[in-house]
């Protein structure tokens, strides 16, 4: 009898325990909130980025904590992407993810941070207004930090951005006066060739003062990578590493002249091409001679005034009355890059507004840092 009573009491206690567990389980059912309850927003809808605001806070994204009905540990991620990449089977596959720290419900971005995301990672076109998508992703973790089976909550907004091209200090060959004339002691635009692909090929534009040299400007090239100096090889188109002050320098000839200069350190060659630039586009029937640019030696910039341009059309920069030497935007649409023979690459420069403009071209920064403006 005693054994029977004990068994009955054990069953009764078990029923109460199971009942309590079921009640607790029912009370801990997770209710996934809707995206609208997150109230995801940005402090501004348009951001124009420049070097002047690089160190300033330019936008803050904020939202409300989701209510799942139980104690949980959400994690938050901001995702930046192009609108064209936000639909289809691989939607948001190329997004730039920025994870928020702890339980923070907001994230401010400095100008340089946002510009890096836009220009360097998403490859948003430089200097023009573009629309991007920003998505808040809320993931749910257990108290232990492990993931749950609860699907993420997403809330998306769009904003207009205008990134800028930040200067990149590529490997360079610096111009050093070979005889009596002096060149800048530090890296200076207008006195360098650069390698934007970080390889043995360097390109830049020089307009030296015809100080001295054999038929032109005498100079040597100094590598910023290993400090090696390069001077005259065995001809006007070859170079070699020089080891003493008495070794001969290169010469830029004919001079004075504005020259496109290319150096290949693997082949130990140098090539000089006199250049005059033109604006060539739809508005002048793609003429390679109708819209000449004038070189300003004091500023190192090519200028074409009173240029009529039409919104929606495009142009490029050509040289010497042909397309053999030309510059367009690179395939990502952000940087001026060589687009002539034999590659014939690049993307035509889009015209944002209709009007009469001054178009400038600055090639003094070396390959990878060529710039233009339409004002």
Short mmCIF file of C-alpha atoms in Angstrom, two decimals:
data_model
loop_
_atom_site.label_atom_id
_atom_site.label_comp_id
_atom_site.label_asym_id
_atom_site.label_seq_id
_atom_site.Cartn_x
_atom_site.Cartn_y
_atom_site.Cartn_z
CA UNK A 1 0.00 0.00 0.00
CA UNK A 2 2.77 2.39 0.93
CA UNK A 3 4.50 1.63 -2.37
CA UNK A 4 1.28 2.39 -4.24
CA UNK A 5 0.87 5.78 -2.50
CA UNK A 6 4.46 6.69 -3.27
CA UNK A 7 3.98 5.82 -6.94
CA UNK A 8 0.80 7.87 -7.08
CA UNK A 9 2.49 10.88 -5.50
CA UNK A 10 5.38 10.58 -7.97
CA UNK A 11 2.93 10.59 -10.90
CA UNK A 12 1.06 13.56 -9.47
CA UNK A 13 4.25 15.59 -9.01
CA UNK A 14 5.37 14.70 -12.54
CA UNK A 15 2.06 15.96 -13.96
CA UNK A 16 2.47 19.28 -12.11
CA UNK A 17 6.07 19.63 -13.34
CA UNK A 18 5.14 18.90 -16.95
CA UNK A 19 2.17 21.26 -16.72
CA UNK A 20 4.43 24.02 -15.40
CA UNK A 21 6.94 23.42 -18.18
CA UNK A 22 4.25 23.65 -20.83
CA UNK A 23 2.93 26.85 -19.29
CA UNK A 24 6.45 28.34 -19.22
CA UNK A 25 7.04 27.23 -22.79
CA UNK A 26 3.81 28.84 -23.92
CA UNK A 27 4.78 32.05 -22.16
CA UNK A 28 8.14 32.06 -24.02
CA UNK A 29 6.76 31.83 -27.54
CA UNK A 30 8.63 34.41 -29.63
CA UNK A 31 6.46 36.93 -31.47
CA UNK A 32 8.46 38.32 -34.41
CA UNK A 33 7.71 42.07 -34.70
CA UNK A 34 7.05 43.75 -38.04
CA UNK A 35 9.77 45.77 -39.78
CA UNK A 36 7.76 48.97 -39.35
CA UNK A 37 8.12 48.79 -35.57
CA UNK A 38 11.86 49.26 -35.99
CA UNK A 39 11.30 52.86 -37.17
CA UNK A 40 14.55 52.68 -39.16
CA UNK A 41 15.60 56.12 -40.43
CA UNK A 42 18.56 58.28 -41.47
CA UNK A 43 19.27 61.77 -40.22
CA UNK A 44 19.50 63.10 -43.80
CA UNK A 45 18.19 61.86 -47.15
CA UNK A 46 21.01 63.34 -49.27
CA UNK A 47 24.75 63.39 -48.59
CA UNK A 48 27.25 65.35 -50.71
CA UNK A 49 30.73 64.20 -49.72
CA UNK A 50 33.93 66.22 -50.08
CA UNK A 51 37.37 66.33 -48.50
CA UNK A 52 36.10 69.26 -46.40
CA UNK A 53 33.65 67.02 -44.51
CA UNK A 54 35.88 63.93 -44.37
CA UNK A 55 36.32 64.20 -40.59
CA UNK A 56 32.73 65.32 -39.86
CA UNK A 57 29.68 63.21 -39.02
CA UNK A 58 27.59 63.32 -42.19
CA UNK A 59 24.74 60.88 -41.44
CA UNK A 60 23.34 58.93 -38.51
CA UNK A 61 21.17 55.84 -38.88
CA UNK A 62 18.85 55.04 -35.96
CA UNK A 63 16.05 52.62 -35.06
CA UNK A 64 13.99 51.26 -32.19
CA UNK A 65 14.69 48.02 -30.34
CA UNK A 66 12.38 45.22 -31.56
CA UNK A 67 10.01 43.63 -29.03
CA UNK A 68 9.98 39.84 -29.33
CA UNK A 69 7.88 39.37 -26.19
CA UNK A 70 10.68 37.56 -24.38
CA UNK A 71 14.20 38.32 -23.26
CA UNK A 72 16.47 37.89 -26.28
CA UNK A 73 19.79 39.21 -27.58
CA UNK A 74 19.44 40.82 -31.06
CA UNK A 75 22.40 41.78 -33.21
CA UNK A 76 22.21 44.57 -35.76
CA UNK A 77 23.90 45.04 -39.13
CA UNK A 78 23.70 47.93 -41.58
CA UNK A 79 23.96 46.81 -45.21
CA UNK A 80 24.85 49.21 -48.04
CA UNK A 81 24.16 48.25 -51.65
CA UNK A 82 23.17 49.51 -55.09
CA UNK A 83 19.40 49.34 -55.80
CA UNK A 84 20.07 47.10 -58.82
CA UNK A 85 21.57 44.50 -56.48
CA UNK A 86 18.65 44.34 -54.03
CA UNK A 87 16.34 41.99 -55.94
CA UNK A 88 16.54 38.60 -57.61
CA UNK A 89 18.13 35.33 -56.54
CA UNK A 90 21.34 36.99 -55.32
CA UNK A 91 19.76 40.05 -53.72
CA UNK A 92 22.13 41.96 -51.42
CA UNK A 93 24.92 39.50 -52.23
CA UNK A 94 27.39 42.34 -52.84
CA UNK A 95 26.32 44.50 -49.91
CA UNK A 96 28.86 46.11 -47.61
CA UNK A 97 28.03 44.99 -44.07
CA UNK A 98 28.69 47.18 -41.03
CA UNK A 99 27.96 45.42 -37.74
CA UNK A 100 26.82 47.56 -34.86
CA UNK A 101 28.47 47.17 -31.49
CA UNK A 102 26.57 45.78 -28.51
CA UNK A 103 22.97 46.89 -28.19
CA UNK A 104 23.53 50.23 -29.91
CA UNK A 105 20.43 51.57 -31.66
CA UNK A 106 22.23 54.11 -33.84
CA UNK A 107 25.35 54.46 -35.96
CA UNK A 108 26.95 57.71 -37.14
CA UNK A 109 29.36 57.83 -40.10
CA UNK A 110 32.18 60.25 -40.77
CA UNK A 111 32.49 61.56 -44.30
CA UNK A 112 35.62 59.51 -44.99
CA UNK A 113 33.99 56.32 -43.67
CA UNK A 114 30.92 56.68 -45.87
CA UNK A 115 33.03 57.73 -48.84
CA UNK A 116 35.15 54.58 -48.53
CA UNK A 117 32.02 52.41 -48.53
CA UNK A 118 30.59 54.22 -51.56
CA UNK A 119 33.62 54.96 -53.74
CA UNK A 120 36.03 52.15 -52.89
CA UNK A 121 33.71 49.25 -52.02
CA UNK A 122 30.41 49.82 -53.84
CA UNK A 123 32.15 51.72 -56.69
CA UNK A 124 29.44 54.40 -56.80
CA UNK A 125 30.25 56.94 -59.57
CA UNK A 126 32.34 59.88 -58.38
CA UNK A 127 31.04 63.44 -58.40
CA UNK A 128 27.43 62.70 -59.40
CA UNK A 129 24.23 62.04 -57.46
CA UNK A 130 23.39 58.34 -57.13
CA UNK A 131 20.78 56.44 -55.14
CA UNK A 132 21.85 53.69 -52.76
CA UNK A 133 19.88 51.31 -50.57
CA UNK A 134 20.61 50.91 -46.86
CA UNK A 135 19.10 47.96 -45.01
CA UNK A 136 18.91 47.25 -41.29
CA UNK A 137 19.24 43.54 -40.57
CA UNK A 138 18.17 42.33 -37.11
CA UNK A 139 19.29 38.82 -36.14
CA UNK A 140 18.09 37.02 -33.03
CA UNK A 141 20.44 35.08 -30.79
CA UNK A 142 19.84 32.98 -27.68
CA UNK A 143 21.00 34.21 -24.30
CA UNK A 144 24.07 32.09 -24.85
CA UNK A 145 24.86 34.02 -28.02
CA UNK A 146 24.03 31.11 -30.34
CA UNK A 147 21.78 31.72 -33.32
CA UNK A 148 18.11 30.78 -33.31
CA UNK A 149 15.79 29.59 -36.04
CA UNK A 150 13.94 32.91 -36.00
CA UNK A 151 14.27 34.64 -39.37
CA UNK A 152 15.97 38.08 -39.47
CA UNK A 153 13.92 41.26 -39.64
CA UNK A 154 14.77 43.68 -42.45
CA UNK A 155 13.97 47.36 -42.86
CA UNK A 156 15.22 49.30 -45.90
CA UNK A 157 15.55 52.94 -46.90
CA UNK A 158 17.13 54.74 -49.83
CA UNK A 159 19.21 57.88 -49.94
CA UNK A 160 21.01 60.04 -52.49
CA UNK A 161 24.80 60.21 -52.24
CA UNK A 162 27.58 62.00 -54.08
CA UNK A 163 31.03 60.57 -53.24
CA UNK A 164 34.38 62.17 -53.99
CA UNK A 165 37.66 60.82 -55.29
CA UNK A 166 40.15 60.63 -52.45
CA UNK A 167 43.84 60.85 -53.31
CA UNK A 168 45.76 57.56 -53.24
CA UNK A 169 49.52 57.66 -52.91
CA UNK A 170 50.54 55.06 -55.49
CA UNK A 171 54.14 53.87 -55.97
CA UNK A 172 55.91 56.56 -57.96
CA UNK A 173 59.03 57.56 -59.82
CA UNK A 174 59.94 61.07 -58.71
CA UNK A 175 61.69 63.53 -61.02
CA UNK A 176 65.10 64.68 -59.81
CA UNK A 177 67.05 67.37 -61.64
CA UNK A 178 70.02 65.61 -63.15
CA UNK A 179 72.47 68.49 -63.48
CA UNK A 180 72.16 72.02 -62.14
CA UNK A 181 68.42 72.54 -61.88
CA UNK A 182 66.52 71.84 -58.68
CA UNK A 183 63.34 69.83 -58.28
CA UNK A 184 61.01 69.67 -55.24
CA UNK A 185 62.53 67.88 -52.27
CA UNK A 186 59.28 66.04 -51.51
CA UNK A 187 56.72 64.23 -53.64
CA UNK A 188 55.03 66.90 -55.76
CA UNK A 189 52.35 66.67 -58.44
CA UNK A 190 53.74 67.50 -61.86
CA UNK A 191 57.08 65.89 -61.02
CA UNK A 192 56.15 62.23 -60.85
CA UNK A 193 55.05 59.12 -62.70
CA UNK A 194 52.79 56.64 -60.86
CA UNK A 195 51.81 52.98 -61.00
CA UNK A 196 48.10 52.64 -60.24
CA UNK A 197 48.27 48.85 -60.62
CA UNK A 198 51.24 48.56 -58.26
CA UNK A 199 53.36 46.89 -60.92
CA UNK A 200 56.44 47.80 -62.98
CA UNK A 201 54.60 50.14 -65.36
CA UNK A 202 54.49 53.87 -64.55
CA UNK A 203 52.71 56.74 -66.29
CA UNK A 204 52.51 60.47 -65.87
CA UNK A 205 52.70 63.84 -67.63
CA UNK A 206 55.70 66.16 -67.37
CA UNK A 207 56.22 69.74 -68.46
CA UNK A 208 59.79 70.45 -67.37
CA UNK A 209 61.46 73.90 -67.66
CA UNK A 210 64.20 72.99 -70.20
CA UNK A 211 66.82 73.76 -67.58
CA UNK A 212 69.69 71.73 -68.98
CA UNK A 213 70.39 68.44 -70.67
CA UNK A 214 71.29 67.05 -74.05
CA UNK A 215 68.64 68.61 -76.28
CA UNK A 216 66.06 68.83 -73.51
CA UNK A 217 65.41 68.60 -69.79
CA UNK A 218 68.00 66.54 -67.96
CA UNK A 219 66.62 64.49 -65.05
CA UNK A 220 66.67 61.18 -63.20
CA UNK A 221 63.83 59.14 -61.75
CA UNK A 222 63.83 58.05 -58.10
CA UNK A 223 61.66 55.12 -56.97
CA UNK A 224 59.52 55.66 -53.88
CA UNK A 225 59.51 51.89 -53.38
CA UNK A 226 63.22 51.12 -53.06
CA UNK A 227 64.97 54.50 -53.60
CA UNK A 228 66.71 53.28 -56.77
CA UNK A 229 67.65 55.98 -59.27
CA UNK A 230 67.17 55.54 -63.00
CA UNK A 231 69.04 57.42 -65.69
CA UNK A 232 70.19 57.13 -69.29
CA UNK A 233 70.58 53.57 -70.58
CA UNK A 234 72.04 53.15 -74.03
CA UNK A 235 69.55 55.24 -76.02
CA UNK A 236 66.83 57.85 -75.67
CA UNK A 237 64.26 55.09 -74.99
CA UNK A 238 66.17 52.98 -72.46
CA UNK A 239 66.97 53.46 -68.78
CA UNK A 240 69.24 51.84 -66.22
CA UNK A 241 69.86 51.96 -62.49
CA UNK A 242 72.46 54.64 -61.79
CA UNK A 243 74.89 54.30 -58.90
CA UNK A 244 76.93 57.50 -58.98
CA UNK A 245 76.36 61.21 -59.56
CA UNK A 246 78.39 60.98 -62.74
CA UNK A 247 75.96 58.58 -64.42
CA UNK A 248 73.98 60.22 -67.17
CA UNK A 249 70.43 61.43 -66.73
CA UNK A 250 67.42 61.05 -68.99
CA UNK A 251 66.37 63.93 -71.18
CA UNK A 252 62.90 65.08 -72.08
CA UNK A 253 63.09 66.19 -75.70
CA UNK A 254 61.89 68.22 -77.50
CA UNK A 255 61.48 70.67 -74.65
CA UNK A 256 59.88 72.69 -73.32
CA UNK A 257 56.92 70.50 -74.14
CA UNK A 258 54.02 68.82 -72.35
CA UNK A 259 54.81 65.11 -72.47
CA UNK A 260 53.07 61.85 -71.71
CA UNK A 261 55.80 59.67 -70.18
CA UNK A 262 55.67 55.90 -69.75
CA UNK A 263 58.30 53.79 -67.97
CA UNK A 264 58.55 50.01 -67.74
CA UNK A 265 60.99 49.01 -65.00
CA UNK A 266 60.97 45.35 -66.07
CA UNK A 267 61.92 46.18 -69.66
CA UNK A 268 63.97 49.24 -68.58
CA UNK A 269 62.33 51.43 -71.23
CA UNK A 270 60.99 54.97 -71.35
CA UNK A 271 58.70 56.58 -73.93
CA UNK A 272 57.87 60.26 -74.46
CA UNK A 273 54.85 61.56 -76.41
CA UNK A 274 54.09 65.29 -76.85
CA UNK A 275 50.40 65.81 -76.02
CA UNK A 276 47.68 68.40 -76.61
CA UNK A 277 44.23 67.64 -75.23
CA UNK A 278 40.72 68.11 -76.63
CA UNK A 279 37.18 67.63 -75.31
CA UNK A 280 35.47 65.09 -77.57
CA UNK A 281 31.83 64.09 -77.17
CA UNK A 282 28.29 63.88 -78.43
CA UNK A 283 27.80 67.64 -78.28
CA UNK A 284 30.52 68.28 -80.88
CA UNK A 285 29.84 65.20 -82.99
CA UNK A 286 32.77 63.34 -81.38
CA UNK A 287 35.21 65.68 -83.09
CA UNK A 288 38.84 65.24 -82.02
CA UNK A 289 39.74 68.83 -82.97
CA UNK A 290 36.68 71.09 -82.53
CA UNK A 291 37.12 71.76 -78.78
CA UNK A 292 40.79 72.29 -77.91
CA UNK A 293 42.05 72.70 -74.36
CA UNK A 294 44.69 75.26 -73.35
CA UNK A 295 47.48 74.29 -70.97
CA UNK A 296 48.10 76.62 -68.02
CA UNK A 297 51.74 76.08 -67.04
CA UNK A 298 51.28 77.98 -63.77
CA UNK A 299 48.55 75.66 -62.49
CA UNK A 300 49.46 72.52 -64.44
CA UNK A 301 45.85 72.21 -65.65
CA UNK A 302 44.30 71.99 -69.12
CA UNK A 303 41.27 74.28 -69.62
CA UNK A 304 38.49 74.52 -72.21
CA UNK A 305 36.12 77.48 -71.74
CA UNK A 306 32.57 78.02 -73.04
CA UNK A 307 31.93 74.34 -73.72
CA UNK A 308 28.25 73.60 -74.46
CA UNK A 309 27.13 70.32 -72.91
CA UNK A 310 23.76 68.58 -72.76
CA UNK A 311 22.43 66.54 -69.85
CA UNK A 312 22.31 62.84 -70.62
CA UNK A 313 25.07 63.01 -73.23
CA UNK A 314 28.73 62.13 -72.67
CA UNK A 315 32.30 62.99 -73.63
CA UNK A 316 35.93 61.96 -73.18
CA UNK A 317 39.36 63.55 -73.44
CA UNK A 318 41.40 62.87 -76.57
CA UNK A 319 44.86 63.99 -77.64
CA UNK A 320 46.66 65.10 -80.78
CA UNK A 321 43.61 64.92 -83.06
CA UNK A 322 42.93 61.19 -82.69
CA UNK A 323 41.63 58.55 -80.32
CA UNK A 324 45.01 56.82 -80.00
CA UNK A 325 45.56 58.66 -76.70
CA UNK A 326 42.30 59.10 -74.83
CA UNK A 327 41.02 59.20 -71.27
CA UNK A 328 37.62 58.08 -70.00
CA UNK A 329 36.35 56.84 -66.67
CA UNK A 330 37.48 53.37 -65.69
CA UNK A 331 34.94 50.54 -65.88
CA UNK A 332 33.73 51.31 -62.35
CA UNK A 333 33.04 54.90 -63.41
CA UNK A 334 35.20 56.52 -60.77
CA UNK A 335 38.69 57.32 -62.05
CA UNK A 336 40.09 58.81 -65.25
CA UNK A 337 42.07 56.09 -66.99
CA UNK A 338 43.82 55.57 -70.31
CA UNK A 339 41.30 54.48 -72.95
CA UNK A 340 43.29 54.57 -76.19
CA UNK A 341 45.12 52.02 -78.31
CA UNK A 342 45.43 49.12 -77.96
CA UNK A 343 43.01 48.66 -75.03
CA UNK A 344 40.15 50.94 -76.17
CA UNK A 345 38.50 50.59 -72.77
CA UNK A 346 36.75 52.84 -70.32
CA UNK A 347 33.35 54.48 -69.94
CA UNK A 348 32.40 57.85 -71.45
CA UNK A 349 32.04 60.68 -68.93
CA UNK A 350 28.31 61.46 -68.36
CA UNK A 351 27.00 65.04 -68.52
CA UNK A 352 24.82 65.84 -65.51
CA UNK A 353 23.39 69.23 -66.55
CA UNK A 354 22.72 71.24 -69.68
CA UNK A 355 24.63 74.50 -70.02
CA UNK A 356 27.86 76.21 -70.99
CA UNK A 357 30.80 75.12 -68.87
CA UNK A 358 34.51 75.40 -68.20
CA UNK A 359 36.03 71.94 -68.46
CA UNK A 360 39.38 71.29 -66.78
CA UNK A 361 41.76 68.34 -66.91
CA UNK A 362 44.51 67.86 -64.32
CA UNK A 363 47.02 65.11 -65.13
CA UNK A 364 49.69 66.23 -62.66
CA UNK A 365 48.96 63.56 -60.02
CA UNK A 366 50.21 60.66 -62.10
CA UNK A 367 48.33 57.55 -63.20
CA UNK A 368 45.39 56.78 -60.92
CA UNK A 369 45.07 60.36 -59.69
CA UNK A 370 44.06 62.15 -62.90
CA UNK A 371 41.09 64.47 -62.29
CA UNK A 372 38.66 66.63 -64.27
CA UNK A 373 35.91 69.13 -63.52
CA UNK A 374 32.89 70.59 -65.28
CA UNK A 375 31.87 73.93 -63.80
#
